[in-house]
PDB file of N, CA and C in Angstrom:
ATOM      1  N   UNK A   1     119.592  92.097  86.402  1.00 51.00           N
ATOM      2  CA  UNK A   1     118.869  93.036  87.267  1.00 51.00           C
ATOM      3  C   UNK A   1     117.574  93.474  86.570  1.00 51.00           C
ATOM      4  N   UNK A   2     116.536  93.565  87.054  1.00 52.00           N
ATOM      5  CA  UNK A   2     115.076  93.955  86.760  1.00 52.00           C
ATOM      6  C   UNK A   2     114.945  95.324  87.201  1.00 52.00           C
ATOM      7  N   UNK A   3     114.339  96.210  85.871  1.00 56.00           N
ATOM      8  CA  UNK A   3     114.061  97.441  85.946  1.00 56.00           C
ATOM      9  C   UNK A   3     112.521  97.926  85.858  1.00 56.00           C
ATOM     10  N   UNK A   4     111.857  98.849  86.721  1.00 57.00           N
ATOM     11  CA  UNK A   4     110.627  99.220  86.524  1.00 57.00           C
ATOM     12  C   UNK A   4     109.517  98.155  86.568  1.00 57.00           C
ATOM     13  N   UNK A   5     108.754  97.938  85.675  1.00 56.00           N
ATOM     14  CA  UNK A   5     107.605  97.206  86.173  1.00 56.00           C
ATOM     15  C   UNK A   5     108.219  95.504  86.351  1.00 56.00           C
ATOM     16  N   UNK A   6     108.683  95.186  85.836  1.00 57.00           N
ATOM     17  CA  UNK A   6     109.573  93.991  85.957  1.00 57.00           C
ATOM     18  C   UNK A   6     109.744  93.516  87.546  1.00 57.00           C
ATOM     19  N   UNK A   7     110.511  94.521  88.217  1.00 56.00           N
ATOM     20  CA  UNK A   7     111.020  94.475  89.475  1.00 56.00           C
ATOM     21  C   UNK A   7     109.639  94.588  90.054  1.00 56.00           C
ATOM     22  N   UNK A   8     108.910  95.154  90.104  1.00 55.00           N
ATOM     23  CA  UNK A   8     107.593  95.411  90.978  1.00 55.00           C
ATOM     24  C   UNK A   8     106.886  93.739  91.268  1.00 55.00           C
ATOM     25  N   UNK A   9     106.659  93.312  89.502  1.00 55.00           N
ATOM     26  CA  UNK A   9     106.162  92.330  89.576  1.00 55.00           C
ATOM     27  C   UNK A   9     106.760  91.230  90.636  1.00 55.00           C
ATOM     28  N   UNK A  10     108.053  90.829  90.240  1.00 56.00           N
ATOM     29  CA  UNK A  10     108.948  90.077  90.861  1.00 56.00           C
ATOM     30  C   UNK A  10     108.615  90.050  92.143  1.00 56.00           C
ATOM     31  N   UNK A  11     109.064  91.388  93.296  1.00 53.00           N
ATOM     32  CA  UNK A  11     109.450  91.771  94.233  1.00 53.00           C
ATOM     33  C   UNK A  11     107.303  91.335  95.088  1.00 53.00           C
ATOM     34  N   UNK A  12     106.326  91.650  94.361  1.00 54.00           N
ATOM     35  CA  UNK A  12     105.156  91.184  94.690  1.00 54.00           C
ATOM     36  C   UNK A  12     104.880  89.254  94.841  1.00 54.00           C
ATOM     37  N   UNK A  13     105.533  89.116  93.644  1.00 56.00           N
ATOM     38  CA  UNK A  13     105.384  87.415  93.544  1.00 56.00           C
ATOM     39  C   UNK A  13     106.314  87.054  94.837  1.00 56.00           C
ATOM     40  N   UNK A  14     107.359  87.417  95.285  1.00 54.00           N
ATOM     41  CA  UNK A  14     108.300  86.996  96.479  1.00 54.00           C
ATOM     42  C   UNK A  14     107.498  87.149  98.154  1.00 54.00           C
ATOM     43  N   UNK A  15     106.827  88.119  97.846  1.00 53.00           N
ATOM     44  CA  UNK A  15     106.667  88.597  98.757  1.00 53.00           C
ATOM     45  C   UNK A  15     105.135  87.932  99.437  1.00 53.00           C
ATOM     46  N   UNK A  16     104.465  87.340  98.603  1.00 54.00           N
ATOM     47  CA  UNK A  16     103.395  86.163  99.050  1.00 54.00           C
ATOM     48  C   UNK A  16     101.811  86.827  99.228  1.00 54.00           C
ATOM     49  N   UNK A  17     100.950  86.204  99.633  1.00 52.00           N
ATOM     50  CA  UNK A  17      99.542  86.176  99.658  1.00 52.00           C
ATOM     51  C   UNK A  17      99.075  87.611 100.112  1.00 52.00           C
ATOM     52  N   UNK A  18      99.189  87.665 101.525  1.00 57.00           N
ATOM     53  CA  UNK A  18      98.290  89.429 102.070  1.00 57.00           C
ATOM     54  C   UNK A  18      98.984  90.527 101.372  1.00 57.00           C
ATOM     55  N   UNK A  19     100.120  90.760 100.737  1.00 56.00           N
ATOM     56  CA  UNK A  19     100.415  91.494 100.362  1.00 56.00           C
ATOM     57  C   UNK A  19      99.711  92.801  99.356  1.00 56.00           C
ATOM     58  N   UNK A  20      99.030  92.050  98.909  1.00 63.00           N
ATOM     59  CA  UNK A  20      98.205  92.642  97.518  1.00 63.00           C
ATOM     60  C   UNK A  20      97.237  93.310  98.676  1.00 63.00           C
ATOM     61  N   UNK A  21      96.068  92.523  99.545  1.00 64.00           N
ATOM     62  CA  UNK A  21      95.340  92.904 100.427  1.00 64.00           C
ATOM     63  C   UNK A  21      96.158  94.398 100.949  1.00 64.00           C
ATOM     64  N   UNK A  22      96.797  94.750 101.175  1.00 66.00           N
ATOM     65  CA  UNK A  22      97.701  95.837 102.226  1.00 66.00           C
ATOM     66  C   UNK A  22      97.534  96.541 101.450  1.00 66.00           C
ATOM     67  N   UNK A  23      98.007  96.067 100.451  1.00 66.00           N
ATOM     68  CA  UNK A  23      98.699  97.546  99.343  1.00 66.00           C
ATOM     69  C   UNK A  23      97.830  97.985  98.735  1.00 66.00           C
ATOM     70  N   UNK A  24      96.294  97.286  98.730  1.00 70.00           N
ATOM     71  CA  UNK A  24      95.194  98.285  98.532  1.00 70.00           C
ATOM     72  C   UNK A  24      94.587  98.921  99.312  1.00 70.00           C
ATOM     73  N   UNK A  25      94.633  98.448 100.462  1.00 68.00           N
ATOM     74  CA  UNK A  25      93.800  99.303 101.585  1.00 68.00           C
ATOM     75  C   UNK A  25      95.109 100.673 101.865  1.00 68.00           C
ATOM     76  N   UNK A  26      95.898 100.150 101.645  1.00 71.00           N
ATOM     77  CA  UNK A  26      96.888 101.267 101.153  1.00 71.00           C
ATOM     78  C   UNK A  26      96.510 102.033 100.723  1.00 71.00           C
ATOM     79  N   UNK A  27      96.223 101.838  99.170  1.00 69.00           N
ATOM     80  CA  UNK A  27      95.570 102.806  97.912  1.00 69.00           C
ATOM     81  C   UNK A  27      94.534 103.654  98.443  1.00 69.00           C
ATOM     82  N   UNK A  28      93.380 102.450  99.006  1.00 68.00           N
ATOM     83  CA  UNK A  28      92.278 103.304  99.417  1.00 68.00           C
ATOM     84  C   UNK A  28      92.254 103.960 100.447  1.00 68.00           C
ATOM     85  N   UNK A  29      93.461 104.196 101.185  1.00 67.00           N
ATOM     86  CA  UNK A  29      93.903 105.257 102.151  1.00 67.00           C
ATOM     87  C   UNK A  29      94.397 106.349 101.735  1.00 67.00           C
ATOM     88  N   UNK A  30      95.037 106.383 100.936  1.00 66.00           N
ATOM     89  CA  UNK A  30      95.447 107.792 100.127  1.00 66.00           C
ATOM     90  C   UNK A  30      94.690 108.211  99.492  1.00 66.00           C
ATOM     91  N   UNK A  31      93.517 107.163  98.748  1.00 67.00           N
ATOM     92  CA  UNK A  31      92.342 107.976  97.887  1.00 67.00           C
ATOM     93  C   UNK A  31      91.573 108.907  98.930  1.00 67.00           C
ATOM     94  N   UNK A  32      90.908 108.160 100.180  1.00 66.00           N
ATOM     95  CA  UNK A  32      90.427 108.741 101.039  1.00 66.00           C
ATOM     96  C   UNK A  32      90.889 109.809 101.377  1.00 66.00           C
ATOM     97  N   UNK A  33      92.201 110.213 101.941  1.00 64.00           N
ATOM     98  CA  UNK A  33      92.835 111.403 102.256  1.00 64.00           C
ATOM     99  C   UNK A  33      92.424 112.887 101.156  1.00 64.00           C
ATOM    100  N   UNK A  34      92.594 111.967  99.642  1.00 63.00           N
ATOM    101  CA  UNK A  34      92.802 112.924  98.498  1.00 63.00           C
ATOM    102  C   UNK A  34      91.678 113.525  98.364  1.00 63.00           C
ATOM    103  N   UNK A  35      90.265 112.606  98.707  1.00 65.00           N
ATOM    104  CA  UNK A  35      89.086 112.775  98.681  1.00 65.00           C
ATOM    105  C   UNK A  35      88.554 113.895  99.974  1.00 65.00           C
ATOM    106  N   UNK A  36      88.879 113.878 101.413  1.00 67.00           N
ATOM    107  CA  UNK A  36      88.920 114.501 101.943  1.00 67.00           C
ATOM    108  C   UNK A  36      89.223 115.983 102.079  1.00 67.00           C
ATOM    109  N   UNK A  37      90.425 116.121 101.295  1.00 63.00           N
ATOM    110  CA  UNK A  37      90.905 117.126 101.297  1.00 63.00           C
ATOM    111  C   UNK A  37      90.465 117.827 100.059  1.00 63.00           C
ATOM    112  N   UNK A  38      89.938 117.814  99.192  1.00 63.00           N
ATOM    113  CA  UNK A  38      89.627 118.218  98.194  1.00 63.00           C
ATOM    114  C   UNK A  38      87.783 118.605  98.445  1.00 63.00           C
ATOM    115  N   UNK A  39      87.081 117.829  99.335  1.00 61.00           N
ATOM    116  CA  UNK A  39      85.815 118.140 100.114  1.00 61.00           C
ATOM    117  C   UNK A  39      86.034 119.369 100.637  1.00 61.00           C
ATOM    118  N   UNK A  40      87.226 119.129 101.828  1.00 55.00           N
ATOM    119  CA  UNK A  40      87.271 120.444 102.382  1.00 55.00           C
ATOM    120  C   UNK A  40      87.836 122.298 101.800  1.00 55.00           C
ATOM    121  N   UNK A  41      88.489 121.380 100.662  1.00 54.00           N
ATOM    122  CA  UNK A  41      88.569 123.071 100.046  1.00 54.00           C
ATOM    123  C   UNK A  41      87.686 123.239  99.288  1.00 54.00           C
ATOM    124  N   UNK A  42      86.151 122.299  98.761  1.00 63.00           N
ATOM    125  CA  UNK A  42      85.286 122.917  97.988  1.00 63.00           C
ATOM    126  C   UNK A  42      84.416 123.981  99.302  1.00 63.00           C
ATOM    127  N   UNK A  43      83.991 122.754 100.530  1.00 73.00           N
ATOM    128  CA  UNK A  43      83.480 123.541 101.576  1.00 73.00           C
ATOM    129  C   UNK A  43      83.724 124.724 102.070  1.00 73.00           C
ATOM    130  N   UNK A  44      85.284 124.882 102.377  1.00 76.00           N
ATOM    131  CA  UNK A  44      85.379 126.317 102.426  1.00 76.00           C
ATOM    132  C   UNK A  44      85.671 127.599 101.851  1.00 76.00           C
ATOM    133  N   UNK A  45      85.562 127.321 100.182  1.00 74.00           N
ATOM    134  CA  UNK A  45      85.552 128.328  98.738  1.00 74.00           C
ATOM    135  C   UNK A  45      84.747 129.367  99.296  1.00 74.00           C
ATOM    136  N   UNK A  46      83.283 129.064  99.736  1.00 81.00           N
ATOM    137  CA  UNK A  46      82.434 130.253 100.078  1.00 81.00           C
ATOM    138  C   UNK A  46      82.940 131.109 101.156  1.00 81.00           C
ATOM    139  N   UNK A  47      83.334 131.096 102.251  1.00 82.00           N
ATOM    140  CA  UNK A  47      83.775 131.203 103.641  1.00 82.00           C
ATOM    141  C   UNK A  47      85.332 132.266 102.737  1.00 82.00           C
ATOM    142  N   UNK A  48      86.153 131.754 102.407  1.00 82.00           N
ATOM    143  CA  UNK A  48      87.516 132.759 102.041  1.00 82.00           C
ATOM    144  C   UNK A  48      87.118 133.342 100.756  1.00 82.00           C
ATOM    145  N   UNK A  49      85.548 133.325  99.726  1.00 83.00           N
ATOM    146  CA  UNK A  49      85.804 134.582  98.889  1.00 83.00           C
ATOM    147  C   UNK A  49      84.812 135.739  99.852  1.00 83.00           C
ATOM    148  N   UNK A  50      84.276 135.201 100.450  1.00 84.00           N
ATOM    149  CA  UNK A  50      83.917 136.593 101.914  1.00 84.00           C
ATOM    150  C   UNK A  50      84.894 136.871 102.377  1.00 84.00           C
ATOM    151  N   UNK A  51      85.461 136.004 102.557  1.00 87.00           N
ATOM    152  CA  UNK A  51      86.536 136.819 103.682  1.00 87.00           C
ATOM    153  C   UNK A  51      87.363 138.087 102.305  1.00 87.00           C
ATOM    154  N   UNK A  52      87.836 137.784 101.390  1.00 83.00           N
ATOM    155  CA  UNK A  52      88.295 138.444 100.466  1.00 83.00           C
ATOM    156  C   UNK A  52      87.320 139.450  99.806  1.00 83.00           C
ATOM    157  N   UNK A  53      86.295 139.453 100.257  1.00 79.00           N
ATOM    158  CA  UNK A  53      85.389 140.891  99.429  1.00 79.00           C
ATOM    159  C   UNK A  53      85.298 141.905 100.479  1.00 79.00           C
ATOM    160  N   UNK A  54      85.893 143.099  99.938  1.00 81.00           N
ATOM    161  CA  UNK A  54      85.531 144.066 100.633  1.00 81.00           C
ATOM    162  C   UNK A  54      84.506 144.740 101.208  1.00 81.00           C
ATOM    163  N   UNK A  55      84.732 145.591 102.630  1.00 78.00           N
ATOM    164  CA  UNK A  55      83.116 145.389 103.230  1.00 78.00           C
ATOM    165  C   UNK A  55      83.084 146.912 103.373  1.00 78.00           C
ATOM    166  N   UNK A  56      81.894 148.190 103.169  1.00 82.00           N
ATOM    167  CA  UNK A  56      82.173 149.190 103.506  1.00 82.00           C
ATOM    168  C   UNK A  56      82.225 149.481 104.884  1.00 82.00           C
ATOM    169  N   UNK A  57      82.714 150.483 105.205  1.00 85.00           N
ATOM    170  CA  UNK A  57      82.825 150.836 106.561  1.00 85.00           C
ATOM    171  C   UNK A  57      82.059 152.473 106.811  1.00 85.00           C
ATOM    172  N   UNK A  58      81.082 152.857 107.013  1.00 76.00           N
ATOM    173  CA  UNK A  58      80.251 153.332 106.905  1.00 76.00           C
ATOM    174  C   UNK A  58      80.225 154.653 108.280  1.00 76.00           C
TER     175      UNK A  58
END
C-alpha cells in the first residue's frame, strides 16, 4: 500500500493525460477565490473603521 506523496503520484500516472490540465485550473480557481476575497476585505477596511469611530451627536 502507498502512503502520502507516493499514492498521489501513482493515483496521477493511472489516471492519464487532461488530468494535470484540471487540477490546475483547479488551483487557479481557488487562488482566484483567495485573491478575491482578500481584495475585498482590503476594500472595505476604510468603510468598517468609520463605521466603528464614534460620531458626536451634537
Amino acid at each position: 500500500m502507498l502512503h502520502g506523496d507516493d499514492a498521489s503520484s501513482e493515483r496521477r500516472r493511472d489516471v492519464g493525460a487532461g488530468s494535470d490540465d484540471q487540477a490546475q485550473g483547479e488551483s487557479n480557481a481557488r487562488e482566484e477565490t483567495r485573491t478575491t476575497r482578500l481584495e475585498t476585505r482590503i476594500d472595505l477596511s476604510p468603510l468598517v473603521e468609520s463605521l466603528e469611530t464614534p460620531v458626536a451627536v451634537g
